[in-house]
PDB file of C-alpha atoms and ligand atoms in Angstrom:
ATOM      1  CA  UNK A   1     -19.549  -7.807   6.855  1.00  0.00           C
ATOM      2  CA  UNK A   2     -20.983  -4.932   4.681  1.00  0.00           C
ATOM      3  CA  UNK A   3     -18.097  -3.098   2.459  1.00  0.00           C
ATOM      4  CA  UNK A   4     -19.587   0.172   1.177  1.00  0.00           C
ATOM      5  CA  UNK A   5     -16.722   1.093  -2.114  1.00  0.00           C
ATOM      6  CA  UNK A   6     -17.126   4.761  -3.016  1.00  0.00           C
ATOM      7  CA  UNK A   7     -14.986   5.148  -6.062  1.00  0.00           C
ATOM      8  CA  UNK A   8     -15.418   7.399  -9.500  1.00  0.00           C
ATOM      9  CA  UNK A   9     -15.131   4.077 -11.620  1.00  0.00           C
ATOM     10  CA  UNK A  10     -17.368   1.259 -10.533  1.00  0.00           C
ATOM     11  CA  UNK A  11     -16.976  -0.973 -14.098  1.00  0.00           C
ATOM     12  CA  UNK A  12     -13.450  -1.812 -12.171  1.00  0.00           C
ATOM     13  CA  UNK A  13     -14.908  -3.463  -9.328  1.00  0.00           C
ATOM     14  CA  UNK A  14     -17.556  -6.456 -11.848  1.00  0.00           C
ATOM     15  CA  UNK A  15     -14.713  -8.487 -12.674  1.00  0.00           C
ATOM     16  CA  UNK A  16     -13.045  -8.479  -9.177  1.00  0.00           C
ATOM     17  CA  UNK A  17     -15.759 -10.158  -6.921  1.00  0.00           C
ATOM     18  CA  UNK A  18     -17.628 -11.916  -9.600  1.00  0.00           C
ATOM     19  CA  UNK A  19     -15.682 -15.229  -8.896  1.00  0.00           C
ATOM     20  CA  UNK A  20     -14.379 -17.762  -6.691  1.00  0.00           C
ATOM     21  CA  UNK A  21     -14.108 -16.704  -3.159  1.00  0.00           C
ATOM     22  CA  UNK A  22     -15.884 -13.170  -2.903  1.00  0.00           C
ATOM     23  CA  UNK A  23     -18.579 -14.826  -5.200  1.00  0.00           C
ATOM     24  CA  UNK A  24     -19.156 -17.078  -2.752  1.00  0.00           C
ATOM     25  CA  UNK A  25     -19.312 -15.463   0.498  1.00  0.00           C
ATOM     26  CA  UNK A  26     -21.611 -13.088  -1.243  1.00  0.00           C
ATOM     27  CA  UNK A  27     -24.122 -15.695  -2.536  1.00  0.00           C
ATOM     28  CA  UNK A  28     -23.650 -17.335   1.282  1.00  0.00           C
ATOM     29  CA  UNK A  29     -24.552 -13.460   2.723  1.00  0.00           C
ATOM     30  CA  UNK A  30     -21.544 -13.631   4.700  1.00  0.00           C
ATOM     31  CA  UNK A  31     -20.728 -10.568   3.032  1.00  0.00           C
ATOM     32  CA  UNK A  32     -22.268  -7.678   0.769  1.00  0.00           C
ATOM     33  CA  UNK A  33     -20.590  -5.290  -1.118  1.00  0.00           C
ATOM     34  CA  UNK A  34     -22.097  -2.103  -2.710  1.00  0.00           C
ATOM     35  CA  UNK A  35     -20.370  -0.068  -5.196  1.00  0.00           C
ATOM     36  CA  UNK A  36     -21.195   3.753  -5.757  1.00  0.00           C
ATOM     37  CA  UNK A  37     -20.521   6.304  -7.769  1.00  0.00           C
ATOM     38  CA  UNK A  38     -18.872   9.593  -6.341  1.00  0.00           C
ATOM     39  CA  UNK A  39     -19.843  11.377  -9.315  1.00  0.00           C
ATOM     40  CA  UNK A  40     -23.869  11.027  -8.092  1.00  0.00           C
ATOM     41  CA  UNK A  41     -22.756  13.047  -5.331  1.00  0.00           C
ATOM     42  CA  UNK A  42     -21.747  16.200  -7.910  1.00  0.00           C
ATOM     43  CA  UNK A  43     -23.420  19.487  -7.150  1.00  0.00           C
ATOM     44  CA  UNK A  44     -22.748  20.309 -10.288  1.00  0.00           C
ATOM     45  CA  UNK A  45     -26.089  18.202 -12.170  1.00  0.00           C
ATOM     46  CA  UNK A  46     -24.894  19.531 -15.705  1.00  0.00           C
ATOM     47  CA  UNK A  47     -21.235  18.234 -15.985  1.00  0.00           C
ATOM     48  CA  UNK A  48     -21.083  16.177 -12.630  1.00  0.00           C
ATOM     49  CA  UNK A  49     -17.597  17.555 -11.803  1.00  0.00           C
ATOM     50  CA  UNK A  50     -15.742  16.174  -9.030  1.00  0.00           C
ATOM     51  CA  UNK A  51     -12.452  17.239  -9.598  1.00  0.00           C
ATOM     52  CA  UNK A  52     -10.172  21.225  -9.115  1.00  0.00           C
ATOM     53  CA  UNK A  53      -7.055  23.010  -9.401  1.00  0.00           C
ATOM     54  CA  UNK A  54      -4.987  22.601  -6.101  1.00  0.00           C
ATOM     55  CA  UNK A  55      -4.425  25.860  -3.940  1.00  0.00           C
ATOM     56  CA  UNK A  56      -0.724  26.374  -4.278  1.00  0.00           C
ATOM     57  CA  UNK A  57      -0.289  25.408  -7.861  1.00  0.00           C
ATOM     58  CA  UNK A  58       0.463  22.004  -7.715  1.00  0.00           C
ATOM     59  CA  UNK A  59       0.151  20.272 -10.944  1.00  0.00           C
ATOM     60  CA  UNK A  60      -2.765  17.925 -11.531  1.00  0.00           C
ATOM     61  CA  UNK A  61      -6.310  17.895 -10.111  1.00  0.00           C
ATOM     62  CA  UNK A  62      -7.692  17.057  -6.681  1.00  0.00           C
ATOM     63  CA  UNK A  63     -11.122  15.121  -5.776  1.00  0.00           C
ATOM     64  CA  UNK A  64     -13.575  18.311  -4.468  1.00  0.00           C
ATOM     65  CA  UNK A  65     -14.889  17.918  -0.943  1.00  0.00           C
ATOM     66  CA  UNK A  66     -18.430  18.118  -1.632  1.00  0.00           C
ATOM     67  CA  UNK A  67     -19.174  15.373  -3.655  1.00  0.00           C
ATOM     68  CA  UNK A  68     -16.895  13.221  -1.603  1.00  0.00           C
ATOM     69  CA  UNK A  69     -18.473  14.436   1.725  1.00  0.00           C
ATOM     70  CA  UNK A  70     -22.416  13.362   0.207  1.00  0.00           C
ATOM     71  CA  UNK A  71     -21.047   9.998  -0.877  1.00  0.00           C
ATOM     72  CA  UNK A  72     -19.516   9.355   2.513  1.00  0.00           C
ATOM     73  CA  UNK A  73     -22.614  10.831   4.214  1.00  0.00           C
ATOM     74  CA  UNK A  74     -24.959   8.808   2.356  1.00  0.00           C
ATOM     75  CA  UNK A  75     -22.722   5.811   2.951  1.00  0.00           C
ATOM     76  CA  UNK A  76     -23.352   6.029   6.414  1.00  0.00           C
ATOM     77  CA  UNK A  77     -26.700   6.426   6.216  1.00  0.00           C
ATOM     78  CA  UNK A  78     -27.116   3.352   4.205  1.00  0.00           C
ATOM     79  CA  UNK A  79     -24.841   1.482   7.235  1.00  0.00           C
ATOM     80  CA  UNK A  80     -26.505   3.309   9.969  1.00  0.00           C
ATOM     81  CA  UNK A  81     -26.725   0.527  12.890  1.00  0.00           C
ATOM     82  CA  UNK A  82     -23.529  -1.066  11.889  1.00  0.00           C
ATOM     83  CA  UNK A  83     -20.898   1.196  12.999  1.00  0.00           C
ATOM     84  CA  UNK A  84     -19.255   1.755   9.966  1.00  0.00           C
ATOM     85  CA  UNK A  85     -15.171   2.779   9.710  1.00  0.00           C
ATOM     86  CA  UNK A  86     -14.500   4.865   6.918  1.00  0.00           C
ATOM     87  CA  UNK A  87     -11.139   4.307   5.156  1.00  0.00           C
ATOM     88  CA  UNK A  88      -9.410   6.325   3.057  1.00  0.00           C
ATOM     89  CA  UNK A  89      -6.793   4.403   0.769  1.00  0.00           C
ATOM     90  CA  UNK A  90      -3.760   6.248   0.174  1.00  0.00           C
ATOM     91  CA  UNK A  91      -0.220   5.804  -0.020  1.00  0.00           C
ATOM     92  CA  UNK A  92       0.196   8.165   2.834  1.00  0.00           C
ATOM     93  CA  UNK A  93      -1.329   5.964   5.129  1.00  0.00           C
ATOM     94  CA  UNK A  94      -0.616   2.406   7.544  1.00  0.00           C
ATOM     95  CA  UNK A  95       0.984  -0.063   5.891  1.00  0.00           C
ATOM     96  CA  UNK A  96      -1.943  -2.840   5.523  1.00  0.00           C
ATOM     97  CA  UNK A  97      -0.834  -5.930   7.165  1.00  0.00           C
ATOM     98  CA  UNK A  98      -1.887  -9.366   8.222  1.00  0.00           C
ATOM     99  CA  UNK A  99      -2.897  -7.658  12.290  1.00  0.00           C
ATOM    100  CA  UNK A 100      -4.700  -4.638  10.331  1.00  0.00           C
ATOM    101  CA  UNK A 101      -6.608  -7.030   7.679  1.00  0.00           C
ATOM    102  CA  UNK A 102      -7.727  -9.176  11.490  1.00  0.00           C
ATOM    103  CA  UNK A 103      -8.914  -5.815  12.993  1.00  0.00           C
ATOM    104  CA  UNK A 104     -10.560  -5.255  10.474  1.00  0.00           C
ATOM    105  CA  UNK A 105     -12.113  -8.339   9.740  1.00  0.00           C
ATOM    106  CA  UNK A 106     -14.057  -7.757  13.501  1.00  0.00           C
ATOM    107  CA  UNK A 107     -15.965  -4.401  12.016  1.00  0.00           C
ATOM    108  CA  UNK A 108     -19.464  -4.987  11.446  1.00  0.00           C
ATOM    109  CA  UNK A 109     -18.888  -2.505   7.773  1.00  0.00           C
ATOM    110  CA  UNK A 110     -16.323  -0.460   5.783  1.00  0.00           C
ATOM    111  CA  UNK A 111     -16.677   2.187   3.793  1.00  0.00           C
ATOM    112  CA  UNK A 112     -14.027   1.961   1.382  1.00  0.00           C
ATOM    113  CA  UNK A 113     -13.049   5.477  -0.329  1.00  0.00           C
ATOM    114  CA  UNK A 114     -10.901   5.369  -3.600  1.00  0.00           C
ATOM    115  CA  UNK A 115      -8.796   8.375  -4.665  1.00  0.00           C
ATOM    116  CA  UNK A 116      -8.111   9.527  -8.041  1.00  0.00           C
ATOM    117  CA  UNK A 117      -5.946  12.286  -9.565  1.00  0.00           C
ATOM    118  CA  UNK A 118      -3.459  13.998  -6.869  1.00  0.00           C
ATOM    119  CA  UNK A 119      -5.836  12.604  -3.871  1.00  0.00           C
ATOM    120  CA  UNK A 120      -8.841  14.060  -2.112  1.00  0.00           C
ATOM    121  CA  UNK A 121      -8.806  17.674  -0.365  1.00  0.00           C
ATOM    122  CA  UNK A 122      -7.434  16.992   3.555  1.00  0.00           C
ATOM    123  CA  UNK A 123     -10.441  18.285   4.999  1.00  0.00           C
ATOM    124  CA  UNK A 124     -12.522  15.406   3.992  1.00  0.00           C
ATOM    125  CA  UNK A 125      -9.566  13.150   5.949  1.00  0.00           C
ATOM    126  CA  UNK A 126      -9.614  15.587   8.700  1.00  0.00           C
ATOM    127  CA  UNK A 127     -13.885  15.448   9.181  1.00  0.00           C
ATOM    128  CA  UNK A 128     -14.758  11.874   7.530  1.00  0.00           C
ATOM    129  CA  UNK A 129     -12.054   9.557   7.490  1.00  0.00           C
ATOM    130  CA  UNK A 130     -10.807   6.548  10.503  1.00  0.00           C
ATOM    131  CA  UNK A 131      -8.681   5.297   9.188  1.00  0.00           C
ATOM    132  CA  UNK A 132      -5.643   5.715   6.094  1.00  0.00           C
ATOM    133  CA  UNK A 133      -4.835   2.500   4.540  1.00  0.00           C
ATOM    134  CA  UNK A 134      -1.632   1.918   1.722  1.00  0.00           C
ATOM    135  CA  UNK A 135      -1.342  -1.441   0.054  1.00  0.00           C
ATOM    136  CA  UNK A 136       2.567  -1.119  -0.060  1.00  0.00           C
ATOM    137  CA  UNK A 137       5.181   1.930  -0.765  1.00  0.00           C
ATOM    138  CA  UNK A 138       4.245   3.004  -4.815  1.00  0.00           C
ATOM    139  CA  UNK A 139       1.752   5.300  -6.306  1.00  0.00           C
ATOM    140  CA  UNK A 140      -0.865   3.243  -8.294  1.00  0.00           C
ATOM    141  CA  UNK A 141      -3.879   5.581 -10.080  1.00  0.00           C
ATOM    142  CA  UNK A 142      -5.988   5.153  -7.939  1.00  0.00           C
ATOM    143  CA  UNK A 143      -7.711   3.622  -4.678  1.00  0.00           C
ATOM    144  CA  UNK A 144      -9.475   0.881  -6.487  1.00  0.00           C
ATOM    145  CA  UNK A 145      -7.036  -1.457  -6.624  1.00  0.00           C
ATOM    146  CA  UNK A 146      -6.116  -0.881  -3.108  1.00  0.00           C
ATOM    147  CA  UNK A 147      -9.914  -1.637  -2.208  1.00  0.00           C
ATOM    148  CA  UNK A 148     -10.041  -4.768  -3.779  1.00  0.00           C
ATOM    149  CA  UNK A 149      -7.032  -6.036  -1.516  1.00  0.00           C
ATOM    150  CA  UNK A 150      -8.776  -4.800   1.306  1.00  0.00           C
ATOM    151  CA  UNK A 151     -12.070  -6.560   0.386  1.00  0.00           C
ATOM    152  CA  UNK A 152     -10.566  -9.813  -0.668  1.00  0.00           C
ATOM    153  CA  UNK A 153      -8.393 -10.027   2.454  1.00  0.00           C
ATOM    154  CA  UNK A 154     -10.307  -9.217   4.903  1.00  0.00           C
ATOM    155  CA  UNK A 155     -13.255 -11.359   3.230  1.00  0.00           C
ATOM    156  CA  UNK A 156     -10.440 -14.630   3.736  1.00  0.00           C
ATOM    157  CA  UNK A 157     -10.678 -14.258   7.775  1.00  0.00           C
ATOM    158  CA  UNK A 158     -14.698 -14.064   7.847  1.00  0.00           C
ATOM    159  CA  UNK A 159     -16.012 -17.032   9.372  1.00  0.00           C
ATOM    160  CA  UNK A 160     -17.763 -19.617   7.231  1.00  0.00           C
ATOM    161  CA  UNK A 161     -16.169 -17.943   3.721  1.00  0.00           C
ATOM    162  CA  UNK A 162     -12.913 -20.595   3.847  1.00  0.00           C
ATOM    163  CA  UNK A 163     -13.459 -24.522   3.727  1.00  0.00           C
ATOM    164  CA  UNK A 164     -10.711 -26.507   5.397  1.00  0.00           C
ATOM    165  CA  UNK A 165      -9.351 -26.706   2.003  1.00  0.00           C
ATOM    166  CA  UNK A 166      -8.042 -23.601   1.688  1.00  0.00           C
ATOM    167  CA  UNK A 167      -7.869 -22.341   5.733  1.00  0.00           C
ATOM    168  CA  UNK A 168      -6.423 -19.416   6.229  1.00  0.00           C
ATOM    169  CA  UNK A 169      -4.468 -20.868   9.234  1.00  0.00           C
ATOM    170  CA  UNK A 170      -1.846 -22.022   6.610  1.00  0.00           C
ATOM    171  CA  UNK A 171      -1.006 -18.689   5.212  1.00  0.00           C
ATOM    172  CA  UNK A 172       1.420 -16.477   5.534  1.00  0.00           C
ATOM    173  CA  UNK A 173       1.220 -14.130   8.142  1.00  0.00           C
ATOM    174  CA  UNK A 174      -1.218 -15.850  10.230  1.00  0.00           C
ATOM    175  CA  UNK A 175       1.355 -16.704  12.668  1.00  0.00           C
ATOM    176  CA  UNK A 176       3.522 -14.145  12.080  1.00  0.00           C
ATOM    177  CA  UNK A 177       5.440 -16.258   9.582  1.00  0.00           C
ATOM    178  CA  UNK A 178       5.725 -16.621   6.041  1.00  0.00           C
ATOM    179  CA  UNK A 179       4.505 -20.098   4.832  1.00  0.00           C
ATOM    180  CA  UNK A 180       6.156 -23.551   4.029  1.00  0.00           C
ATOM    181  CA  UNK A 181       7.049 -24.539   0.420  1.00  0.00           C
ATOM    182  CA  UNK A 182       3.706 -26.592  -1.125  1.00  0.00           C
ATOM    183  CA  UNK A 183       3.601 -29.701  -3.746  1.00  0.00           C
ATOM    184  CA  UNK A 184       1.163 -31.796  -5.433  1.00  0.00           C
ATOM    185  CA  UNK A 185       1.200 -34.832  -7.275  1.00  0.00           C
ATOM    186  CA  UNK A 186       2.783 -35.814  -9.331  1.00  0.00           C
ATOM    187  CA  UNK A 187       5.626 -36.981  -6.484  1.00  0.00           C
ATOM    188  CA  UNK A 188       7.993 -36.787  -9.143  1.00  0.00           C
ATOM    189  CA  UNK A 189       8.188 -33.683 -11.049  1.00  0.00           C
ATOM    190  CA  UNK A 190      10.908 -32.707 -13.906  1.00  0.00           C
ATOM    191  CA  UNK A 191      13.348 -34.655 -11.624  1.00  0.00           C
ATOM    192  CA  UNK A 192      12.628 -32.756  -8.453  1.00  0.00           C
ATOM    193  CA  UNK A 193      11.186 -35.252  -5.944  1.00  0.00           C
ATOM    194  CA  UNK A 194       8.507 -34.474  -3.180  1.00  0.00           C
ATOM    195  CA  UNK A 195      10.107 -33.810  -0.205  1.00  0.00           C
ATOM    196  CA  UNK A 196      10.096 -37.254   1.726  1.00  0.00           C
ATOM    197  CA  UNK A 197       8.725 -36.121   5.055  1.00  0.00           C
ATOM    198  CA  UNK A 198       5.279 -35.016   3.093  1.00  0.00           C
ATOM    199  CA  UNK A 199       4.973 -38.270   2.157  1.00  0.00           C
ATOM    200  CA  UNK A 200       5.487 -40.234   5.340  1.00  0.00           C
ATOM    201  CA  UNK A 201       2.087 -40.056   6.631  1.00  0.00           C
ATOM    202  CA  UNK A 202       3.823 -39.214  10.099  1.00  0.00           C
ATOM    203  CA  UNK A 203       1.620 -36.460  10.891  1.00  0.00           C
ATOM    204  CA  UNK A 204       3.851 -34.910  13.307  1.00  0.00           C
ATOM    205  CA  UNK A 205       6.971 -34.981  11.734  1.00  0.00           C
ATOM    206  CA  UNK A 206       5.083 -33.126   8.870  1.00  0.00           C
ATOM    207  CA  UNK A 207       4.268 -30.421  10.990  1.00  0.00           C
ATOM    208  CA  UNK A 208       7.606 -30.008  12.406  1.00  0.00           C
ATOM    209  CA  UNK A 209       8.752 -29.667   8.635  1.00  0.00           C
ATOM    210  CA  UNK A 210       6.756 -27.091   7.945  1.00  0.00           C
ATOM    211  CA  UNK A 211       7.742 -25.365  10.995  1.00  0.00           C
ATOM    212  CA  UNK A 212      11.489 -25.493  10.180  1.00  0.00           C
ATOM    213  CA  UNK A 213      10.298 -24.598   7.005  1.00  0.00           C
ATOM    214  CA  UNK A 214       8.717 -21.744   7.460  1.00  0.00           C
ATOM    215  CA  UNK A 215      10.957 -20.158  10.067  1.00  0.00           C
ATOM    216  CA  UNK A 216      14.077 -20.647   7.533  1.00  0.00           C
ATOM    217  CA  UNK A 217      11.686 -18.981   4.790  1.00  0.00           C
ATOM    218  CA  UNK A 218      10.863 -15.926   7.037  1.00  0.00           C
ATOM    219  CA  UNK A 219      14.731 -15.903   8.517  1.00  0.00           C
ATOM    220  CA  UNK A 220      16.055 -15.501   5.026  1.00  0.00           C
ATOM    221  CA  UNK A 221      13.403 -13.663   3.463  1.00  0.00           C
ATOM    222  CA  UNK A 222      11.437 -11.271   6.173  1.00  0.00           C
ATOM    223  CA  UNK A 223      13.655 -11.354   9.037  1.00  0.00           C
ATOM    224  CA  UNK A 224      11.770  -8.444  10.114  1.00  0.00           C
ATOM    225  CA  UNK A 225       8.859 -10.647  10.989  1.00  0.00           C
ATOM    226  CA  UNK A 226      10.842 -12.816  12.904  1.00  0.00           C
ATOM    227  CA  UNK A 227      11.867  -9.678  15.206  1.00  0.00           C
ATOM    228  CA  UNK A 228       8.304  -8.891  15.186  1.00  0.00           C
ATOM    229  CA  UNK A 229       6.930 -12.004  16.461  1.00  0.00           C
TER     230      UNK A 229
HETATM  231  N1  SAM B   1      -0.635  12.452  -4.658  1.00  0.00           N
HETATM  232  C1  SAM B   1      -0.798  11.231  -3.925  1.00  0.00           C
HETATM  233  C2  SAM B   1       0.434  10.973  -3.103  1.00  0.00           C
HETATM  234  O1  SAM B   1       1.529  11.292  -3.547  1.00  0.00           O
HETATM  235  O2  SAM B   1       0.315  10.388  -2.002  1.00  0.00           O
HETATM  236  C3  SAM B   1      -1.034  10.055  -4.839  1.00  0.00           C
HETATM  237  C4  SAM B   1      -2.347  10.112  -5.553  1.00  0.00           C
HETATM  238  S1  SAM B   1      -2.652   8.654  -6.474  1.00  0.00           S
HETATM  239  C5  SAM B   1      -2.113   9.099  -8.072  1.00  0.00           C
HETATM  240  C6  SAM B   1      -4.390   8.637  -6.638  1.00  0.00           C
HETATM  241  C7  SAM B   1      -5.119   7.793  -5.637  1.00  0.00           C
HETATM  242  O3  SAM B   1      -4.692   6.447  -5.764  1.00  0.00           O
HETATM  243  C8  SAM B   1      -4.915   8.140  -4.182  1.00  0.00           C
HETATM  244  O4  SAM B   1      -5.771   9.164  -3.751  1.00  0.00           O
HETATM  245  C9  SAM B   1      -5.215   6.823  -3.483  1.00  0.00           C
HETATM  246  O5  SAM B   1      -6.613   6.689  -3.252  1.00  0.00           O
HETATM  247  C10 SAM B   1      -4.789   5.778  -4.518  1.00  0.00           C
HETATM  248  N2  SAM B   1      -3.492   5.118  -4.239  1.00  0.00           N
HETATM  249  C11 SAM B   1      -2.382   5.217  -5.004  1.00  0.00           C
HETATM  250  N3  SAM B   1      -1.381   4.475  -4.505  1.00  0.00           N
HETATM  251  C12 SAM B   1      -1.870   3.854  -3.399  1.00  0.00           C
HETATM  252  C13 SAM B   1      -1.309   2.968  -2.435  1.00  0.00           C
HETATM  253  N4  SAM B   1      -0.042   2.561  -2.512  1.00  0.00           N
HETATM  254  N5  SAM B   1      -2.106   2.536  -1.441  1.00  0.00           N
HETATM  255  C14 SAM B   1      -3.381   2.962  -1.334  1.00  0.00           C
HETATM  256  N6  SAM B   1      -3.960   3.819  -2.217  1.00  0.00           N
HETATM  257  C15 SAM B   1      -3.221   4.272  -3.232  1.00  0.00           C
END
């Protein structure tokens, strides 16, 4: 998987894939990530603006169409071969989920575009973008954030990047449900006592636990899921 990030602040993104599990799958090529700067893409060579008034006379700026339409255009030419979807995060767009962060797990690349100011003009959406993605119903600054969630979910369901250790089988959502309370030693902990069961070695009745587990959790807490599944 090759995510393409198009964003007007790249320092954001060192700190975000520079560990654990991103760092990983990167260093085991299962997937590359390039960062760019939208601001390259500037007609204007002197002051590199990519940012104008609104027609209407909105307050606050909006991200101009040109330099967004080179960076996406170059994007694709750097991807050419691998199909890529270009998606636009924005809180105007499908609520990312578990089934979305699957579908898009099967792409071959993203190009990820991040927003700043009031957004990016609509023609750009109209001519360049797939897909609109939000990460959840409040206005952050802008898409970076966003992208990261994208990149670091979807990264979870690639094949080879999670051991057994850490499977995403277990999670939340995978099944539809939320997941099962956890512990770890010590079995005793400020009173509270593992949960017998866990400590049975009866494999089975461990798995029915965290069945009932999980679809109290999800009854109580999402029962929207529940309806969903
Ligand atoms: N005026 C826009 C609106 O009301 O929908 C919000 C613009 S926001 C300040 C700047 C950028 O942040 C957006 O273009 C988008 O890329 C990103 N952004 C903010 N909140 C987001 C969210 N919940 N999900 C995805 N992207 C978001």
């Amino acid at each position: 998987m090759i995510f393409d990030i198009l964003t007007l602040f790249p320092a954001m993104f060192e700190g975000a894939f520079s560990d654990s599990i991103i760092k990983r799958a990167v260093e085991k090529g299962l997937v590359s990530i390039g960062i760019h700067n939208i601001r390259d893409y500037s007609d204007d060579l002197r002051h590199q603006t990519v940012d104008d008034y609104p027609y209407g006379g909105d307050a606050g700026m909006l991200m101009k169409p040109e330099p967004l339409a080179g960076a996406i255009t170059a994007a694709k030419e750097r991807l050419a071969g691998s199909d890529p979807v270009v998606v636009y995060m924005t809180p105007a767009g499908r609520l990312l989920d578990q089934d979305i962060v699957k579908e898009l797990a099967e792409k071959k690349s993203l190009i990820l575009l991040c927003g700043r100011y009031k957004g990016i003009d609509q023609r750009i959406v109209d001519n360049y973008v797939d897909m609109e993605l939000s990460i959840g119903d409040y206005v952050l600054s802008g898409g970076e954030i966003p992208a990261m969630a994208v990149v670091d979910a979807v990264t979870r369901l690639i094949p080879g990047v999670l051991g057994n250790m850490d499977s995403a089988e277990t999670d939340s959502f995978h099944s539809g449900l939320l997941s099962h309370p956890h512990y770890t030693r010590p079995e005793i902990f400020e009173g509270i006592r593992v949960p017998e069961v866990l400590i049975s070695g009866h494999h089975a009745n461990i798995k029915e636990w965290q069945k009932e587990k999980s679809i109290e959790i999800t009854r109580e807490r999402r029962p929207d899921l529940l309806k969903k599944r």
